[in-house]
Amino acid sequence: MHDLDHLVAQSMNMKEIASDEEVSDTEDDDLLAELHGLSEESEAVVSREPTPPTSHSVLAIVNDRVDNYQLGLASARSMNDGSKVRRLERGLKTLQSQAKQLNAGKMIAEDDIPPAIVIRTTEPPPSEPIEEEPLPPPPVFEPTVSTSTEQQPMELFEANTVTSVANGSVMTKLSEEDQEVHNMLMMRRNQYKTAAVQAKHNADETAARRLYRTAKQFDVVIRALEEGKPVDLTQMPPSPPGMADVVPVASERMQGSSSPEQNKSKLFHAPESASTVLEALQQRLAKYEATSQAAKEEGSSSKARRMGRIVKQYQSAIKAYKAKQPINFDDLPCPPGFPPIPGNRPKASPTEPLPPPPPLTIKDDSPVQPSTPQVSSASRAESQALFLQERQLQFKKAALIAKKNGDLALARNYLRLAKGFDQMIQASHSGLPVDMSQVPPPPGSSSVGHLEFIPANENGVQLGDRDEAYKKLEQDLIQQIRTCTSNADHFTKLGDVTSATRFDKMGQNSRKDLAALKNAFKHGDPVPRFHYETRSFTLVQSCTDLGDNSLEIQIIRGINLCLPSGYSSKDLDTYVKYEFPYPNDEPQKGESDICKHTNNPEYNQCFKLDINRKSRAFLRLLKSNKFIKGEIYYKRGFLKSDKLLGTANVKLLPLETQCEIHDSFDLMDGRKSIGGKLEMKIRVRHPFISKQVEEVKERWLVIDNFERKLQPPQQNQMRQKSPNRTNTSLESSDSASPPLASTYVSMEVLKYERQMLDQQILRYKGKLTPNEEEAMKHKSELLTQRVEETRDALRKGGVATLKIYADAIEKTQNVYLQEARSLVQTGNRVKAQTIMTKKKLVEREVEAIRAKLPS
């Protein structure tokens, strides 16, 4: 056995490890020294007397505690826990001082060493290990501590193990089952050591190091077994290749051991897990009531009062739960050992006792398929980079369009702006801050254009209803584009890329609708189908033109100032002095220009002042009801000093929740109102305490679809040739065009459109403005009137007119068919079905007319 240990130590010489290999914690000089100190052969485990700690062991404990406190300090800083950071810094300084004393050869009392701390990570609990059959070569395993909520780092476990050994924990006498497990672990450890020596002789350095690490991890598990701690052998690796496997004889005992939760429940006599929230609350209420009663019987008045307060909390929670009100379960204390409330994830409480030590798990260290991590949302920098790339692509497309249109100057300008995005995108990818207020607006957003209405009827026929409808739609779309542009620019300056992108897309949709509306009007198409929606937008109000540490005062005007005795309004020359009470030792002051010859002066002047949001003195200034003083002075003449007319005070407290104060303030003389007002506006970039979020509702125009005017190509030519008809009949003149030659619309189609329009009026009744509802009713009346005029013309015209009418509407069938096919190709099947319905109505009407006409 002694020779085997020496061979293992030689094979694991740290000098032979390449510089680029990963060196684990088990490959340091201390572990090699421990390896040389192993006994020559495995003996029966006997109880050992605790030995006093040496300076070397105490130094190891102190060094481990230093690492422990450094990890805890980093964790506390990441969670912004200021008190814990300061406490850990004090403990770390103590440990570092003790380490210096030990290195200098001085002795310190072990009781003076700060205790180890528990580090809670914010990472999600690891996924359950998947039990798989181990594959050769044998994987390396390591002991881990499996807790009910989080997996502690390996370094903490090793630190605790070293501490327990250094403190001289007494090895318990092993039972028969534990002795069998102990012998099996010793045998498996020796097998891995032998395999490491063989791999070293075969010049396989990688396998030798892996096998040696596995053998060293057996020592930790064996030591835990000797100290009476439970161990879990379900994930123990098999014997190395070429070695006889050892069956874990005590696996049933280890697997059948109760979980920490069950042990804790039995320890504190907790009831079984409740099936409902109400049952869990009642269980806890009964527990605390019993504890309160027991405290009263024992005479512990403070404990009884404390339990009484908790009982009242649970009574209020049960009452709120029955009333279906929200409950914050985290505020309710949980009795020790009680299972969590159903549907509520328990959080670790510092007042709860620590669970009993969990069993050690021997886990494979072989590379396994990692669980698929959840896709996290894009970071702020990634969102900004994506937004900048999309905006750059918009400018490049605009440059290409301008080049195709022959506007080379505009194309060069767009291309220059697109190139300017490169530095911003590169900075965003590098994690550097990007000033989103400098991002240019999308191309074409500065102006929305104007719709020029061209008369569709060249004969001078006024289309008043159609013109008004198109103008109203145009105005609404232009207003929507302006709203989207201003909101997108506002959110871009705030750095809210998501909201800016959303308004950009809404603005692009409105621009497309406006372009389609222009095209439809110029081609004489009927008014498109549309409806209005009420859309709610959450807007964060901010004055983006100001800096974070700037405050702006605008002195706008004086309103009906009181006249001093002996003065008229033409004699009054006034100006305003302001005073901002920050900083306290030197308040910021200034004055406006003089406004002459009026008691309603217009000052319209702006002043920017410096503030410090992070200063405690400034925050106290806001809480102390301080105000900005605006004093109006008037000129009294040559060699006379100016005199105070009145003072207006603007309180700063509303700036905690608002970014702008705009109001007219009464002029005062002390506490007396003297008449007149001073209008002022105070602006900051953001409110000082909370954001100013407003819910804005907009009436939003949505165009459903556009309808083409169904006319044969020759219609415009026939319309130009057809003269205005008087009382000439068709039979008397063949050269004159028939009265319906310029219509080509089926009466059945007109009835169908009127029916659909009436249904739309009923559907949106109460949601339309009176003007819109009146316009739709007027359009329905026009359709009815057109049907009656067509019917009267057919009755007066006779058979010849009826034939011309039938031929005219029959030609529209092909137009309907072509339009339906194009709609199907674009995916608009609902509109295509409506067009096919009109085509069928025309077919039936033509068949009915042909049947009545003489052959």
Short mmCIF file of N, CA and C in Angstrom, two decimals, residues 453-550:
data_model
loop_
_atom_site.label_atom_id
_atom_site.label_comp_id
_atom_site.label_asym_id
_atom_site.label_seq_id
_atom_site.Cartn_x
_atom_site.Cartn_y
_atom_site.Cartn_z
N PHE A 453 -56.54 67.11 -54.33
CA PHE A 453 -57.76 66.50 -54.85
C PHE A 453 -57.95 66.93 -56.30
N ILE A 454 -57.97 65.95 -57.17
CA ILE A 454 -58.17 66.18 -58.60
C ILE A 454 -59.59 65.75 -58.94
N PRO A 455 -60.37 66.59 -59.59
CA PRO A 455 -61.74 66.19 -59.93
C PRO A 455 -61.75 64.94 -60.80
N ALA A 456 -62.52 63.94 -60.38
CA ALA A 456 -62.58 62.69 -61.13
C ALA A 456 -63.53 62.79 -62.30
N ASN A 457 -64.43 63.73 -62.25
CA ASN A 457 -65.40 63.88 -63.33
C ASN A 457 -65.01 65.09 -64.15
N GLU A 458 -64.59 64.88 -65.38
CA GLU A 458 -64.13 65.98 -66.21
C GLU A 458 -65.28 66.81 -66.77
N ASN A 459 -66.51 66.36 -66.60
CA ASN A 459 -67.65 67.14 -67.05
C ASN A 459 -68.10 68.17 -66.02
N GLY A 460 -67.34 68.22 -64.89
CA GLY A 460 -67.66 69.25 -63.90
C GLY A 460 -68.69 68.82 -62.90
N VAL A 461 -69.03 67.54 -62.82
CA VAL A 461 -70.03 67.08 -61.86
C VAL A 461 -69.40 67.08 -60.48
N GLN A 462 -70.01 67.73 -59.51
CA GLN A 462 -69.46 67.84 -58.17
C GLN A 462 -69.72 66.55 -57.39
N LEU A 463 -68.64 66.01 -56.78
CA LEU A 463 -68.76 64.81 -55.96
C LEU A 463 -68.55 65.23 -54.50
N GLY A 464 -69.49 66.02 -53.99
CA GLY A 464 -69.30 66.62 -52.68
C GLY A 464 -69.13 65.61 -51.57
N ASP A 465 -69.97 64.58 -51.51
CA ASP A 465 -69.90 63.61 -50.44
C ASP A 465 -68.58 62.83 -50.49
N ARG A 466 -68.15 62.47 -51.67
CA ARG A 466 -66.91 61.70 -51.83
C ARG A 466 -65.71 62.58 -51.46
N ASP A 467 -65.70 63.84 -51.89
CA ASP A 467 -64.61 64.73 -51.56
C ASP A 467 -64.48 64.93 -50.05
N GLU A 468 -65.60 65.13 -49.40
CA GLU A 468 -65.56 65.34 -47.96
C GLU A 468 -65.05 64.10 -47.22
N ALA A 469 -65.47 62.93 -47.68
CA ALA A 469 -65.01 61.70 -47.04
C ALA A 469 -63.50 61.53 -47.22
N TYR A 470 -62.99 61.78 -48.42
CA TYR A 470 -61.56 61.64 -48.66
C TYR A 470 -60.76 62.67 -47.84
N LYS A 471 -61.28 63.89 -47.75
CA LYS A 471 -60.57 64.90 -46.96
C LYS A 471 -60.51 64.53 -45.49
N LYS A 472 -61.64 64.00 -44.99
CA LYS A 472 -61.67 63.60 -43.57
C LYS A 472 -60.68 62.46 -43.32
N LEU A 473 -60.64 61.48 -44.20
CA LEU A 473 -59.69 60.37 -44.04
C LEU A 473 -58.26 60.87 -44.12
N GLU A 474 -58.01 61.80 -45.05
CA GLU A 474 -56.66 62.35 -45.18
C GLU A 474 -56.21 63.05 -43.91
N GLN A 475 -57.10 63.88 -43.34
CA GLN A 475 -56.74 64.61 -42.13
C GLN A 475 -56.45 63.67 -40.97
N ASP A 476 -57.26 62.62 -40.83
CA ASP A 476 -57.06 61.68 -39.73
C ASP A 476 -55.74 60.93 -39.89
N LEU A 477 -55.42 60.51 -41.11
CA LEU A 477 -54.17 59.79 -41.32
C LEU A 477 -52.96 60.69 -41.07
N ILE A 478 -53.05 61.95 -41.53
CA ILE A 478 -51.94 62.87 -41.29
C ILE A 478 -51.74 63.10 -39.80
N GLN A 479 -52.82 63.24 -39.05
CA GLN A 479 -52.71 63.43 -37.61
C GLN A 479 -52.10 62.20 -36.94
N GLN A 480 -52.47 61.01 -37.41
CA GLN A 480 -51.90 59.78 -36.86
C GLN A 480 -50.40 59.69 -37.13
N ILE A 481 -50.00 60.08 -38.34
CA ILE A 481 -48.57 60.04 -38.67
C ILE A 481 -47.79 60.99 -37.78
N ARG A 482 -48.35 62.18 -37.56
CA ARG A 482 -47.66 63.14 -36.69
C ARG A 482 -47.56 62.61 -35.26
N THR A 483 -48.63 62.00 -34.78
CA THR A 483 -48.61 61.44 -33.43
C THR A 483 -47.56 60.36 -33.30
N CYS A 484 -47.51 59.45 -34.27
CA CYS A 484 -46.53 58.36 -34.22
C CYS A 484 -45.10 58.90 -34.31
N THR A 485 -44.90 59.90 -35.15
CA THR A 485 -43.55 60.45 -35.30
C THR A 485 -43.07 61.13 -34.02
N SER A 486 -43.94 61.93 -33.42
CA SER A 486 -43.53 62.62 -32.19
C SER A 486 -43.30 61.63 -31.05
N ASN A 487 -44.18 60.62 -30.93
CA ASN A 487 -44.00 59.64 -29.86
C ASN A 487 -42.75 58.79 -30.09
N ALA A 488 -42.49 58.40 -31.33
CA ALA A 488 -41.28 57.61 -31.61
C ALA A 488 -40.03 58.42 -31.30
N ASP A 489 -40.03 59.70 -31.67
CA ASP A 489 -38.88 60.56 -31.37
C ASP A 489 -38.71 60.75 -29.87
N HIS A 490 -39.83 60.88 -29.17
CA HIS A 490 -39.78 61.05 -27.71
C HIS A 490 -39.18 59.82 -27.03
N PHE A 491 -39.66 58.62 -27.40
CA PHE A 491 -39.14 57.41 -26.77
C PHE A 491 -37.71 57.11 -27.21
N THR A 492 -37.33 57.54 -28.41
CA THR A 492 -35.94 57.35 -28.83
C THR A 492 -35.00 58.15 -27.95
N LYS A 493 -35.38 59.38 -27.63
CA LYS A 493 -34.54 60.21 -26.77
C LYS A 493 -34.51 59.68 -25.34
N LEU A 494 -35.59 59.01 -24.93
CA LEU A 494 -35.60 58.41 -23.60
C LEU A 494 -34.80 57.13 -23.55
N GLY A 495 -34.47 56.55 -24.72
CA GLY A 495 -33.75 55.29 -24.76
C GLY A 495 -34.66 54.08 -24.72
N ASP A 496 -35.98 54.27 -24.80
CA ASP A 496 -36.93 53.15 -24.81
C ASP A 496 -37.08 52.68 -26.25
N VAL A 497 -36.22 51.74 -26.65
CA VAL A 497 -36.18 51.31 -28.04
C VAL A 497 -37.45 50.55 -28.42
N THR A 498 -37.98 49.76 -27.51
CA THR A 498 -39.16 48.94 -27.83
C THR A 498 -40.36 49.82 -28.20
N SER A 499 -40.64 50.81 -27.36
CA SER A 499 -41.78 51.70 -27.65
C SER A 499 -41.53 52.53 -28.90
N ALA A 500 -40.29 52.97 -29.10
CA ALA A 500 -39.99 53.75 -30.31
C ALA A 500 -40.22 52.92 -31.56
N THR A 501 -39.82 51.66 -31.54
CA THR A 501 -40.03 50.78 -32.70
C THR A 501 -41.51 50.56 -32.95
N ARG A 502 -42.27 50.41 -31.88
CA ARG A 502 -43.72 50.17 -32.05
C ARG A 502 -44.39 51.37 -32.72
N PHE A 503 -44.05 52.59 -32.30
CA PHE A 503 -44.66 53.76 -32.92
C PHE A 503 -44.14 53.96 -34.34
N ASP A 504 -42.89 53.58 -34.59
CA ASP A 504 -42.38 53.66 -35.97
C ASP A 504 -43.20 52.78 -36.91
N LYS A 505 -43.49 51.56 -36.46
CA LYS A 505 -44.27 50.66 -37.31
C LYS A 505 -45.69 51.17 -37.52
N MET A 506 -46.29 51.73 -36.47
CA MET A 506 -47.63 52.29 -36.63
C MET A 506 -47.61 53.46 -37.60
N GLY A 507 -46.57 54.29 -37.52
CA GLY A 507 -46.46 55.40 -38.46
C GLY A 507 -46.27 54.93 -39.89
N GLN A 508 -45.49 53.86 -40.09
CA GLN A 508 -45.30 53.32 -41.44
C GLN A 508 -46.62 52.80 -42.01
N ASN A 509 -47.41 52.14 -41.18
CA ASN A 509 -48.72 51.66 -41.65
C ASN A 509 -49.62 52.81 -42.05
N SER A 510 -49.61 53.89 -41.27
CA SER A 510 -50.44 55.05 -41.61
C SER A 510 -49.95 55.71 -42.90
N ARG A 511 -48.63 55.74 -43.13
CA ARG A 511 -48.12 56.32 -44.38
C ARG A 511 -48.54 55.48 -45.58
N LYS A 512 -48.52 54.17 -45.43
CA LYS A 512 -48.98 53.31 -46.53
C LYS A 512 -50.45 53.54 -46.84
N ASP A 513 -51.26 53.69 -45.78
CA ASP A 513 -52.68 53.96 -46.00
C ASP A 513 -52.87 55.31 -46.69
N LEU A 514 -52.06 56.30 -46.32
CA LEU A 514 -52.19 57.62 -46.94
C LEU A 514 -51.81 57.56 -48.42
N ALA A 515 -50.75 56.82 -48.75
CA ALA A 515 -50.36 56.69 -50.16
C ALA A 515 -51.44 55.96 -50.96
N ALA A 516 -52.01 54.91 -50.37
CA ALA A 516 -53.09 54.19 -51.07
C ALA A 516 -54.32 55.07 -51.22
N LEU A 517 -54.58 55.93 -50.23
CA LEU A 517 -55.72 56.83 -50.32
C LEU A 517 -55.54 57.83 -51.45
N LYS A 518 -54.32 58.36 -51.60
CA LYS A 518 -54.05 59.27 -52.72
C LYS A 518 -54.30 58.58 -54.06
N ASN A 519 -53.79 57.37 -54.17
CA ASN A 519 -53.94 56.64 -55.43
C ASN A 519 -55.40 56.36 -55.73
N ALA A 520 -56.17 55.99 -54.71
CA ALA A 520 -57.59 55.67 -54.92
C ALA A 520 -58.36 56.92 -55.35
N PHE A 521 -58.03 58.07 -54.77
CA PHE A 521 -58.75 59.28 -55.14
C PHE A 521 -58.43 59.70 -56.57
N LYS A 522 -57.18 59.62 -56.95
CA LYS A 522 -56.79 60.05 -58.29
C LYS A 522 -57.39 59.17 -59.37
N HIS A 523 -57.63 57.89 -59.05
CA HIS A 523 -58.19 56.97 -60.04
C HIS A 523 -59.70 56.89 -59.98
N GLY A 524 -60.31 57.75 -59.15
CA GLY A 524 -61.76 57.80 -59.12
C GLY A 524 -62.41 56.65 -58.40
N ASP A 525 -61.68 55.94 -57.52
CA ASP A 525 -62.27 54.81 -56.80
C ASP A 525 -63.21 55.31 -55.72
N PRO A 526 -64.16 54.48 -55.32
CA PRO A 526 -65.07 54.89 -54.24
C PRO A 526 -64.32 54.97 -52.91
N VAL A 527 -64.99 55.57 -51.94
CA VAL A 527 -64.39 55.74 -50.63
C VAL A 527 -64.12 54.36 -50.02
N PRO A 528 -62.91 54.11 -49.49
CA PRO A 528 -62.60 52.78 -48.94
C PRO A 528 -63.40 52.49 -47.68
N ARG A 529 -63.48 51.22 -47.37
CA ARG A 529 -64.17 50.81 -46.14
C ARG A 529 -63.23 51.04 -44.97
N PHE A 530 -63.74 51.58 -43.89
CA PHE A 530 -62.90 51.94 -42.75
C PHE A 530 -63.72 51.87 -41.49
N HIS A 531 -63.04 51.89 -40.38
CA HIS A 531 -63.67 52.01 -39.07
C HIS A 531 -62.68 52.67 -38.10
N TYR A 532 -63.19 53.08 -36.95
CA TYR A 532 -62.37 53.76 -35.95
C TYR A 532 -62.25 52.88 -34.71
N GLU A 533 -61.06 52.89 -34.12
CA GLU A 533 -60.79 52.16 -32.89
C GLU A 533 -60.29 53.14 -31.83
N THR A 534 -60.51 52.77 -30.58
CA THR A 534 -59.96 53.54 -29.47
C THR A 534 -58.72 52.82 -28.97
N ARG A 535 -57.57 53.40 -29.20
CA ARG A 535 -56.31 52.78 -28.80
C ARG A 535 -55.71 53.54 -27.62
N SER A 536 -55.21 52.77 -26.67
CA SER A 536 -54.61 53.35 -25.46
C SER A 536 -53.10 53.23 -25.55
N PHE A 537 -52.42 54.33 -25.26
CA PHE A 537 -50.97 54.37 -25.28
C PHE A 537 -50.47 54.80 -23.90
N THR A 538 -49.47 54.10 -23.41
CA THR A 538 -48.82 54.48 -22.15
C THR A 538 -47.60 55.32 -22.48
N LEU A 539 -47.67 56.59 -22.13
CA LEU A 539 -46.61 57.53 -22.45
C LEU A 539 -45.91 57.98 -21.17
N VAL A 540 -44.60 57.96 -21.20
CA VAL A 540 -43.78 58.46 -20.09
C VAL A 540 -43.43 59.91 -20.41
N GLN A 541 -44.02 60.82 -19.67
CA GLN A 541 -43.79 62.24 -19.93
C GLN A 541 -42.38 62.62 -19.48
N SER A 542 -41.69 63.33 -20.33
CA SER A 542 -40.32 63.76 -20.03
C SER A 542 -39.97 64.94 -20.91
N CYS A 543 -39.17 65.82 -20.37
CA CYS A 543 -38.64 66.96 -21.13
C CYS A 543 -37.25 66.56 -21.62
N THR A 544 -37.21 65.93 -22.77
CA THR A 544 -35.96 65.35 -23.25
C THR A 544 -34.93 66.38 -23.70
N ASP A 545 -35.35 67.63 -23.86
CA ASP A 545 -34.39 68.65 -24.28
C ASP A 545 -33.55 69.17 -23.12
N LEU A 546 -33.89 68.76 -21.89
CA LEU A 546 -33.14 69.19 -20.71
C LEU A 546 -32.22 68.08 -20.23
N GLY A 547 -31.17 68.45 -19.53
CA GLY A 547 -30.27 67.49 -18.93
C GLY A 547 -30.81 66.99 -17.60
N ASP A 548 -30.18 65.94 -17.07
CA ASP A 548 -30.63 65.37 -15.80
C ASP A 548 -30.46 66.36 -14.65
N ASN A 549 -29.45 67.18 -14.70
CA ASN A 549 -29.17 68.11 -13.61
C ASN A 549 -29.44 69.55 -14.03
N SER A 550 -30.53 69.73 -14.76
CA SER A 550 -30.93 71.08 -15.20
C SER A 550 -32.39 71.32 -14.81
#
